[in-house]
Short mmCIF file of C-alpha atoms and ligand atoms in Angstrom, two decimals:
data_model
loop_
_atom_site.label_atom_id
_atom_site.label_comp_id
_atom_site.label_asym_id
_atom_site.label_seq_id
_atom_site.Cartn_x
_atom_site.Cartn_y
_atom_site.Cartn_z
CA MET A 1 83.90 -87.71 133.87
CA LYS A 2 84.14 -91.83 133.69
CA THR A 3 85.24 -93.20 130.09
CA ASN A 4 84.63 -96.42 128.80
CA SER A 5 86.45 -97.91 126.14
CA GLY A 6 84.28 -97.91 122.92
CA GLY A 7 81.97 -95.66 124.67
CA GLY A 8 81.23 -91.94 123.91
CA PRO A 9 80.62 -89.43 126.28
CA GLY A 10 78.84 -90.75 129.50
CA GLY A 11 79.95 -94.55 127.89
CA MET A 12 76.69 -95.51 127.04
CA GLU A 13 78.07 -97.89 124.66
CA GLY A 14 80.86 -98.95 126.99
CA ASP A 15 77.66 -100.67 129.10
CA LEU A 16 77.07 -103.16 126.59
CA ALA A 17 78.68 -106.49 126.23
CA GLU A 18 77.69 -107.62 122.62
CA ILE A 19 75.91 -105.92 119.96
CA LEU A 20 73.05 -108.69 118.80
CA ILE A 21 72.08 -106.25 115.70
CA THR A 22 73.40 -103.50 114.01
CA ALA A 23 72.29 -100.24 112.33
CA GLU A 24 72.64 -101.89 108.93
CA GLU A 25 70.86 -105.04 109.38
CA ILE A 26 68.05 -103.16 110.84
CA ARG A 27 67.83 -100.84 108.14
CA ARG A 28 68.17 -103.95 105.71
CA ARG A 29 65.18 -105.65 107.55
CA LEU A 30 63.32 -102.55 107.68
CA ALA A 31 62.92 -102.38 104.04
CA GLU A 32 61.78 -105.92 103.67
CA LEU A 33 59.05 -105.51 106.18
CA ALA A 34 57.71 -102.61 104.98
CA ALA A 35 57.53 -104.14 101.50
CA GLU A 36 55.42 -106.52 102.94
CA ILE A 37 53.30 -104.58 104.75
CA GLU A 38 52.58 -102.45 101.55
CA ARG A 39 51.80 -105.47 99.60
CA ASP A 40 49.37 -107.09 102.19
CA HIS A 41 47.45 -103.64 102.35
CA GLU A 42 47.42 -102.29 99.38
CA GLY A 43 44.32 -100.54 98.92
CA ARG A 44 43.20 -100.55 102.32
CA ASP A 45 43.21 -97.87 104.53
CA LEU A 46 45.70 -98.53 107.68
CA THR A 47 45.40 -97.57 111.14
CA ILE A 48 49.02 -97.89 112.41
CA VAL A 49 48.89 -97.72 116.48
CA GLY A 50 52.39 -97.37 118.16
CA ILE A 51 53.23 -98.85 122.07
CA LEU A 52 54.80 -95.90 123.85
CA THR A 53 57.72 -95.55 124.58
CA GLY A 54 59.40 -98.52 123.02
CA SER A 55 58.19 -98.60 119.52
CA LEU A 56 59.15 -94.70 118.52
CA ILE A 57 62.33 -95.41 116.87
CA PHE A 58 60.95 -98.75 115.21
CA LEU A 59 57.79 -97.12 114.38
CA SER A 60 59.08 -93.83 113.04
CA ASP A 61 61.68 -95.87 110.79
CA LEU A 62 58.87 -97.91 109.46
CA LEU A 63 56.39 -95.12 108.93
CA ARG A 64 58.94 -93.24 106.47
CA LEU A 65 59.36 -96.40 104.20
CA LEU A 66 55.78 -97.13 103.80
CA ARG A 67 54.18 -95.65 101.02
CA ILE A 68 50.27 -96.47 101.14
CA PRO A 69 47.64 -94.17 102.61
CA LEU A 70 47.88 -94.67 106.70
CA ARG A 71 46.68 -92.74 109.89
CA VAL A 72 49.04 -92.80 112.98
CA ASP A 73 47.95 -92.93 116.74
CA PHE A 74 49.62 -94.34 119.94
CA VAL A 75 48.93 -95.83 123.10
CA GLY A 76 50.73 -95.80 126.15
CA ALA A 77 51.89 -98.71 128.54
CA ALA A 78 54.02 -99.36 131.29
CA SER A 79 54.74 -101.67 133.62
CA TYR A 80 56.69 -100.23 136.95
CA GLY A 81 60.35 -100.11 137.90
CA ALA A 82 63.21 -100.83 136.22
CA ALA A 83 62.57 -104.52 136.15
CA ILE A 84 64.18 -106.27 133.28
CA GLU A 85 61.05 -109.05 133.40
CA SER A 86 57.38 -107.67 132.65
CA SER A 87 55.08 -108.52 135.63
CA GLY A 88 52.18 -109.04 133.69
CA GLU A 89 51.09 -105.66 135.75
CA LEU A 90 50.65 -103.26 133.34
CA THR A 91 49.37 -99.69 133.47
CA VAL A 92 47.96 -97.90 130.58
CA THR A 93 48.78 -94.35 130.22
CA LYS A 94 47.21 -93.23 127.01
CA THR A 95 44.35 -94.44 125.28
CA LEU A 96 43.31 -94.23 121.74
CA GLY A 97 42.73 -90.71 120.03
CA LEU A 98 41.45 -91.76 116.50
CA ASP A 99 38.40 -93.71 116.04
CA VAL A 100 39.19 -97.12 114.69
CA ARG A 101 35.92 -98.52 114.48
CA GLY A 102 35.49 -100.62 111.14
CA ARG A 103 39.20 -99.79 110.57
CA ASP A 104 42.21 -101.87 110.02
CA VAL A 105 44.44 -101.80 112.74
CA LEU A 106 48.46 -102.36 113.09
CA LEU A 107 49.36 -102.32 116.32
CA VAL A 108 53.37 -102.12 116.57
CA ASP A 109 55.29 -102.43 119.90
CA ASP A 110 59.11 -103.21 120.46
CA ILE A 111 59.22 -106.56 121.70
CA LEU A 112 56.91 -109.40 122.07
CA ASP A 113 57.98 -111.15 125.21
CA THR A 114 55.84 -113.31 127.60
CA GLY A 115 52.94 -111.53 125.32
CA HIS A 116 50.79 -109.97 128.58
CA THR A 117 51.41 -106.23 126.95
CA LEU A 118 50.19 -107.32 123.47
CA GLN A 119 47.35 -109.02 124.75
CA ARG A 120 46.21 -106.45 127.18
CA ILE A 121 46.47 -103.53 124.11
CA ARG A 122 44.96 -105.77 121.88
CA ARG A 123 41.88 -106.38 124.02
CA MET A 124 41.68 -102.89 124.65
CA ILE A 125 41.87 -101.88 121.14
CA ALA A 126 39.12 -104.35 120.18
CA ARG A 127 36.61 -102.97 122.44
CA HIS A 128 36.56 -100.15 119.66
CA ASP A 129 35.42 -102.70 117.22
CA PRO A 130 38.10 -102.22 114.22
CA ARG A 131 37.53 -104.50 111.29
CA SER A 132 40.90 -105.99 111.89
CA ILE A 133 43.91 -106.26 114.14
CA GLU A 134 47.35 -107.23 113.24
CA LEU A 135 50.37 -107.02 115.33
CA CYS A 136 53.65 -106.12 113.92
CA VAL A 137 56.99 -106.13 116.41
CA PHE A 138 60.29 -105.34 116.14
CA LEU A 139 61.60 -108.08 118.15
CA ASP A 140 60.35 -111.54 119.21
CA LYS A 141 61.55 -113.53 122.11
CA PRO A 142 59.33 -116.77 121.34
CA GLU A 143 61.06 -118.50 124.00
CA ARG A 144 59.60 -116.61 126.87
CA ARG A 145 56.14 -116.70 125.76
CA ARG A 146 53.60 -117.23 128.64
CA ILE A 147 50.43 -116.11 126.65
CA PRO A 148 49.75 -118.12 123.03
CA ILE A 149 50.12 -114.72 120.95
CA GLU A 150 52.08 -114.40 117.83
CA ALA A 151 52.57 -111.55 115.76
CA ASP A 152 52.08 -111.29 112.13
CA TYR A 153 54.76 -109.34 110.98
CA VAL A 154 58.74 -109.82 112.97
CA GLY A 155 61.75 -107.83 112.49
CA PHE A 156 63.93 -110.39 114.10
CA THR A 157 63.67 -113.35 116.19
CA ILE A 158 66.04 -113.48 119.27
CA PRO A 159 67.39 -115.70 121.96
CA ASP A 160 66.20 -115.24 125.56
CA ARG A 161 68.35 -111.98 126.41
CA PHE A 162 67.66 -108.89 127.64
CA VAL A 163 68.18 -106.18 124.79
CA VAL A 164 68.71 -102.61 124.57
CA GLY A 165 68.78 -99.63 121.90
CA TYR A 166 66.34 -98.66 119.15
CA GLY A 167 63.67 -97.79 121.13
CA LEU A 168 64.48 -100.56 123.89
CA ASP A 169 65.22 -99.57 127.45
CA TYR A 170 66.66 -100.26 130.64
CA ALA A 171 65.48 -98.01 133.69
CA GLU A 172 64.58 -95.48 130.56
CA ARG A 173 68.09 -95.54 129.12
CA TYR A 174 69.72 -96.38 126.07
CA ARG A 175 66.31 -96.12 123.64
CA ASN A 176 68.76 -93.83 121.67
CA LEU A 177 71.52 -96.41 120.88
CA PRO A 178 70.95 -96.94 117.03
CA PHE A 179 71.52 -100.93 117.26
CA VAL A 180 70.42 -103.55 119.36
CA GLY A 181 72.69 -104.61 122.36
CA VAL A 182 73.10 -106.86 125.33
CA LEU A 183 74.25 -105.04 128.54
CA LYS A 184 77.06 -106.38 130.70
CA GLU A 185 76.16 -108.00 133.85
CA SER A 186 77.75 -105.30 135.89
CA VAL A 187 75.07 -102.92 134.70
CA THR A 188 72.08 -104.92 134.85
CA GLY A 189 73.51 -107.18 137.75
CA PRO A 190 71.95 -107.67 141.27
CA GLY A 191 71.68 -104.08 142.94
CA ASN A 192 71.07 -102.06 139.72
CA ALA A 193 67.48 -103.53 139.14
CA THR A 194 64.30 -103.07 141.06
CA GLN A 195 61.56 -105.93 140.46
CA GLY A 196 58.51 -104.18 139.29
P1 5GP B 201 55.82 -108.84 127.62
O1 5GP B 201 54.48 -108.01 128.17
O2 5GP B 201 55.53 -109.43 126.43
O3 5GP B 201 56.41 -109.59 128.41
O4 5GP B 201 56.84 -107.65 127.58
C1 5GP B 201 56.55 -106.64 126.44
C2 5GP B 201 57.64 -105.43 127.16
O5 5GP B 201 58.69 -105.79 127.67
C3 5GP B 201 58.29 -105.00 125.87
O6 5GP B 201 57.66 -103.99 125.24
C4 5GP B 201 59.27 -104.12 126.35
O7 5GP B 201 59.29 -102.74 127.01
C5 5GP B 201 59.84 -105.33 127.92
N1 5GP B 201 60.81 -106.15 127.51
C6 5GP B 201 60.19 -107.34 127.18
N2 5GP B 201 61.76 -108.39 126.75
C7 5GP B 201 62.55 -106.83 126.87
C8 5GP B 201 63.99 -106.87 126.57
O8 5GP B 201 64.79 -107.90 126.47
N3 5GP B 201 64.58 -105.84 126.47
C9 5GP B 201 63.92 -104.33 126.87
N4 5GP B 201 64.53 -103.29 127.36
N5 5GP B 201 62.69 -104.71 127.42
C10 5GP B 201 61.97 -105.65 127.05
MG1 MG B 202 60.23 -101.38 128.46
#
């Protein structure tokens, strides 16, 4: 088995060039974010809709901190392949299960990048006539925006780097890292990524 310095079995952490946001920083920020969401939604019945798969970890940690009445649903969205850029081509793999007509919806995703994904999903949910739709993202990369869309709640604003961990993947891997990191170029370099 290949062993990387600083990595565990399989060398997952050895594939990282840098840790951008630590687990402790995430924990502290999520407490603030949850307090903000609670305060803004006092006395309202919230429907939280997570976008699979990237929002998984963020959403489950955030949910445990929210002490307001809420329901949880998921929608699925996937862009093809292991490309590190979203192409704007999006496949909806799961539609809403809950009825959100007249409800306040908080749409949760891992990262707001070009904005294509959240715009598509927001439009899809709007067709179900909710009372309101708000956006909550763990990460925001404003430099990369192509669609004029902003989130109501942002965990961290980050520079234009491709990050993994805490739900975010590279070719479906690294989601289980408990922090946010940047991969080494030897991992994402030419020949390792397929444009999708
Ligand atoms: P957008 O449609 O806003 O360009 O991109 C949103 C999706 O692209 C995210 O849900 C995520 O799947 C992917 N994405 C964008 N930037 C990153 C990044 O830095 N790291 C990872 N792992 N995925 C990203
Ligand atoms: Mg992804």
